[in-house]
Short mmCIF file of C-alpha atoms in Angstrom, two decimals:
data_model
loop_
_atom_site.label_atom_id
_atom_site.label_comp_id
_atom_site.label_asym_id
_atom_site.label_seq_id
_atom_site.Cartn_x
_atom_site.Cartn_y
_atom_site.Cartn_z
CA MET A 1 31.91 -7.61 -23.92
CA LYS A 2 33.33 -8.72 -20.55
CA LYS A 3 33.84 -5.09 -19.54
CA LEU A 4 30.26 -4.32 -20.52
CA PHE A 5 28.78 -7.09 -18.38
CA LEU A 6 31.09 -6.22 -15.48
CA SER A 7 29.86 -2.64 -15.63
CA LEU A 8 26.24 -3.77 -15.72
CA ALA A 9 26.82 -6.13 -12.80
CA LEU A 10 28.29 -3.27 -10.76
CA LEU A 11 25.31 -1.12 -11.75
CA THR A 12 22.96 -3.84 -10.48
CA LEU A 13 24.69 -3.97 -7.11
CA THR A 14 24.49 -0.21 -6.69
CA LEU A 15 20.88 0.27 -7.78
CA PRO A 16 19.18 2.79 -5.50
CA CYS A 17 15.98 2.28 -3.58
CA MET A 18 13.23 4.78 -4.24
CA ALA A 19 11.40 6.07 -1.16
CA TYR A 20 7.74 7.06 -1.22
CA THR A 21 5.57 8.80 1.34
CA VAL A 22 1.86 8.67 0.54
CA SER A 23 -1.02 10.06 2.58
CA PHE A 24 -4.64 8.94 2.53
CA ASP A 25 -5.51 12.13 4.44
CA SER A 26 -6.67 14.93 2.14
CA SER A 27 -5.32 17.57 4.54
CA ASN A 28 -1.74 16.30 4.02
CA ALA A 29 0.63 17.57 1.34
CA ASN A 30 1.48 13.99 0.32
CA TYR A 31 -2.18 13.13 -0.31
CA GLU A 32 -2.54 10.55 -3.09
CA GLY A 33 -6.15 11.26 -3.92
CA ALA A 34 -9.07 8.95 -4.48
CA PRO A 35 -8.44 5.41 -5.76
CA ASP A 36 -7.96 5.02 -9.49
CA SER A 37 -10.73 2.44 -9.59
CA THR A 38 -13.07 0.64 -7.24
CA THR A 39 -14.56 -2.83 -7.27
CA GLY A 40 -17.97 -3.44 -5.77
CA GLY A 41 -18.42 0.26 -5.08
CA ALA A 42 -21.04 1.33 -2.58
CA ALA A 43 -22.59 4.64 -1.69
CA CYS A 44 -21.25 6.31 1.43
CA SER A 45 -21.06 9.82 2.85
CA ALA A 46 -20.57 12.74 0.47
CA GLY A 47 -17.09 13.00 -1.02
CA ASP A 48 -15.87 9.70 0.42
CA VAL A 49 -15.21 6.44 -1.44
CA CYS A 50 -16.33 3.00 -0.24
CA ALA A 51 -15.86 -0.44 -1.78
CA ASP A 52 -15.08 -4.06 -1.00
CA THR A 53 -11.70 -3.29 -2.56
CA LEU A 54 -10.14 0.11 -3.19
CA THR A 55 -7.41 0.03 -5.84
CA TRP A 56 -4.57 2.49 -6.50
CA PHE A 57 -2.57 1.88 -9.68
CA ASN A 58 0.97 3.30 -9.75
CA PHE A 59 0.62 4.01 -6.03
CA GLY A 60 2.48 7.19 -5.15
CA GLY A 61 4.23 7.01 -8.53
CA SER A 62 6.02 3.80 -7.48
CA GLY A 63 4.69 1.62 -10.29
CA VAL A 64 3.18 -0.68 -7.65
CA THR A 65 -0.57 -1.40 -7.45
CA LEU A 66 -2.17 -1.23 -4.00
CA ASP A 67 -5.44 -2.97 -3.11
CA VAL A 68 -7.09 -2.01 0.18
CA SER A 69 -9.79 -4.08 1.84
CA ALA A 70 -11.21 -4.40 5.35
CA TYR A 71 -12.27 -7.29 7.52
CA LEU A 72 -13.81 -7.97 10.92
CA TRP A 73 -12.38 -10.83 12.97
CA ASN A 74 -10.73 -12.03 9.76
CA THR A 75 -14.08 -13.01 8.22
CA GLU A 76 -14.01 -10.24 5.59
CA ALA A 77 -17.81 -10.48 5.68
CA ASP A 78 -20.18 -7.51 5.48
CA ILE A 79 -17.49 -4.90 5.92
CA VAL A 80 -16.19 -2.40 3.39
CA ALA A 81 -13.08 -0.27 3.07
CA TRP A 82 -13.91 3.41 3.50
CA HIS A 83 -11.62 6.17 2.24
CA ASP A 84 -12.54 9.16 4.36
CA ILE A 85 -11.66 12.10 2.13
CA VAL A 86 -14.00 14.93 3.17
CA PRO A 87 -13.28 16.67 5.45
CA GLY A 88 -9.50 16.43 5.92
CA GLY A 89 -8.09 14.67 8.93
CA GLY A 90 -9.21 11.19 7.91
CA GLY A 91 -7.75 8.32 5.91
CA LEU A 92 -8.53 4.65 5.49
CA GLY A 93 -11.34 3.34 7.64
CA SER A 94 -13.98 0.64 7.48
CA ALA A 95 -17.66 0.09 8.16
CA GLU A 96 -20.35 -2.54 7.98
CA SER A 97 -22.59 -2.29 4.95
CA ALA A 98 -25.56 -1.35 7.13
CA ASP A 99 -23.68 1.76 8.29
CA LEU A 100 -22.98 3.21 4.84
CA GLY A 101 -24.18 6.79 4.72
CA ASP A 102 -23.38 7.34 8.39
CA SER A 103 -20.17 9.38 8.40
CA SER A 104 -19.67 8.66 12.10
CA ALA A 105 -19.04 4.99 11.21
CA ASP A 106 -16.21 5.59 8.74
CA ASN A 107 -13.28 4.91 11.08
CA ASN A 108 -11.83 1.72 12.56
CA VAL A 109 -12.84 0.49 16.01
CA GLY A 110 -12.66 -2.79 17.88
CA TYR A 111 -11.34 -5.55 15.62
CA GLU A 112 -12.02 -3.74 12.35
CA SER A 113 -8.87 -4.08 10.31
CA ILE A 114 -7.31 -2.60 7.19
CA ARG A 115 -5.52 -4.92 4.74
CA LEU A 116 -2.95 -3.59 2.27
CA MET A 117 -2.05 -5.82 -0.68
CA PHE A 118 0.79 -4.71 -2.98
CA SER A 119 1.39 -6.09 -6.48
CA SER A 120 5.02 -6.74 -5.49
CA ALA A 121 6.97 -6.73 -2.26
CA VAL A 122 7.82 -3.33 -0.81
CA HIS A 123 9.78 -2.32 2.27
CA ILE A 124 7.34 -0.59 4.61
CA THR A 125 9.21 1.74 6.96
CA GLY A 126 6.50 3.89 8.53
CA LEU A 127 2.77 4.31 9.11
CA TRP A 128 0.67 7.30 10.11
CA PHE A 129 -2.51 7.17 12.17
CA THR A 130 -5.06 9.83 12.97
CA ASN A 131 -8.42 10.37 14.58
CA HIS A 132 -9.21 13.78 13.11
CA GLY A 133 -6.03 15.06 14.70
CA ALA A 134 -4.34 12.50 16.96
CA VAL A 135 -4.26 8.96 18.24
CA SER A 136 -2.94 8.67 21.77
CA GLY A 137 -1.65 5.43 23.23
CA MET A 138 -3.18 3.17 20.58
CA THR A 139 -1.55 -0.25 20.37
CA THR A 140 -1.57 -1.54 16.81
CA CYS A 141 -0.98 -5.05 15.52
CA LEU A 142 0.82 -5.30 12.18
CA SER A 143 0.82 -8.69 10.53
CA THR A 144 1.83 -10.21 7.19
CA THR A 145 -0.13 -13.42 7.72
CA VAL A 146 -3.78 -14.44 8.02
CA GLY A 147 -5.39 -12.82 11.02
CA CYS A 148 -3.52 -10.42 13.25
CA GLY A 149 -0.96 -12.47 15.09
CA PRO A 150 1.54 -10.10 16.68
CA SER A 151 4.23 -10.05 14.01
CA ALA A 152 4.86 -6.57 15.34
CA VAL A 153 3.05 -4.47 17.89
CA THR A 154 3.61 -0.75 18.02
CA ASN A 155 2.22 2.04 20.15
CA ALA A 156 1.04 4.43 17.48
CA ALA A 157 0.70 8.08 18.35
CA GLY A 158 0.59 9.68 14.93
CA TYR A 159 3.69 8.10 13.37
CA ALA A 160 4.97 4.58 13.90
CA ALA A 161 8.32 3.41 12.49
CA VAL A 162 8.11 -0.19 11.25
CA ASP A 163 10.28 -2.61 9.29
CA PHE A 164 8.46 -4.97 6.90
CA LEU A 165 9.48 -6.38 3.53
CA THR A 166 6.17 -7.74 2.32
CA ASP A 167 3.41 -7.62 -0.28
CA ARG A 168 0.72 -7.69 2.42
CA LEU A 169 0.13 -5.85 5.67
CA ASP A 170 -2.82 -6.09 8.07
CA VAL A 171 -3.34 -3.22 10.50
CA GLU A 172 -5.57 -3.71 13.54
CA SER A 173 -6.13 -2.45 17.08
CA TRP A 174 -4.49 -4.72 19.63
CA HIS A 175 -4.49 -5.60 23.32
CA GLY A 176 -4.09 -2.64 25.67
CA THR A 177 -6.12 -0.38 23.41
CA ASP A 178 -9.57 0.83 24.29
CA PHE A 179 -11.53 -0.85 21.51
CA ASP A 180 -13.80 2.18 21.35
CA THR A 181 -10.79 4.16 20.10
CA GLU A 182 -11.53 5.47 16.62
CA TRP A 183 -8.64 5.58 14.16
CA TYR A 184 -7.74 5.89 10.50
CA LEU A 185 -4.70 4.66 8.63
CA ALA A 186 -3.62 8.08 7.43
CA GLY A 187 -0.48 7.35 5.46
CA ILE A 188 2.36 5.00 4.60
CA GLU A 189 6.09 5.27 3.96
CA PHE A 190 7.81 2.61 1.85
CA THR A 191 10.68 1.94 -0.53
CA THR A 192 11.07 -0.07 -3.72
CA SER A 193 14.16 -1.14 -5.67
CA VAL A 194 14.51 0.46 -9.10
CA PRO A 195 14.30 -1.02 -11.62
CA GLU A 196 12.50 -4.26 -10.84
CA SER A 197 14.54 -7.42 -11.49
CA SER A 198 12.47 -8.45 -14.52
CA SER A 199 12.97 -5.04 -16.10
CA LEU A 200 16.69 -5.21 -15.38
CA ILE A 201 17.03 -8.64 -17.02
CA LEU A 202 15.25 -7.37 -20.14
CA MET A 203 17.55 -4.35 -20.21
CA LEU A 204 20.67 -6.53 -19.92
CA LEU A 205 19.50 -8.84 -22.69
CA GLY A 206 18.68 -5.90 -24.91
CA ILE A 207 22.09 -4.31 -24.46
CA ALA A 208 23.83 -7.64 -25.01
CA GLY A 209 21.85 -8.14 -28.22
CA LEU A 210 22.84 -4.74 -29.51
CA VAL A 211 26.51 -5.35 -28.76
CA ILE A 212 26.50 -8.79 -30.40
CA GLY A 213 24.67 -7.46 -33.44
CA ARG A 214 27.15 -4.62 -33.80
CA LYS A 215 30.13 -7.00 -33.61
CA GLN A 216 28.63 -9.25 -36.31
CA THR A 217 28.04 -6.23 -38.52
CA LEU A 218 31.64 -5.08 -38.15
CA THR A 219 33.00 -8.52 -39.01
#
């Protein structure tokens, strides 16, 4: 029994992290596709998906649920998350409700922000940005708290390496950026530990139960 638990303890310490790269841009090979479900869905341009909250279950095959919303000046009022799918070269944008149907309003400008909420903490290691091809010299604020205080500021030109262990990330244009710059959040790179701690505990208890039951049967 002691050897069994020692082996399981060593297994726990050496559990790998699973890495995932998911694109919201339909022209990318890692494209995840449209959300599994939407809440408060609204009509927008052909082929695209808009809602107060866009939800991906089992995001990228990670087992984690991702909710995407958008806000303006942290009010979260009268602004929807817009998944620009058609044509390729887009990603996650936002728009005011009055602009739904206008495909030129589907990106992020000014203080329009994208909020990512994960069902459990993940380690975010990279983000991709695009404006139908490129974003040049855009300064982006990344925050894990209310608003967009500069928890991290990165000059994003396509790919930006980041380092966040969090269940929430806000992405917003920041000082030094022309607030007329149009951008999409085109993709995300993150890792998760496998299995989750709760699953591991259940596995350990199950194995221990089997071993104890077998010993009682033999005696």
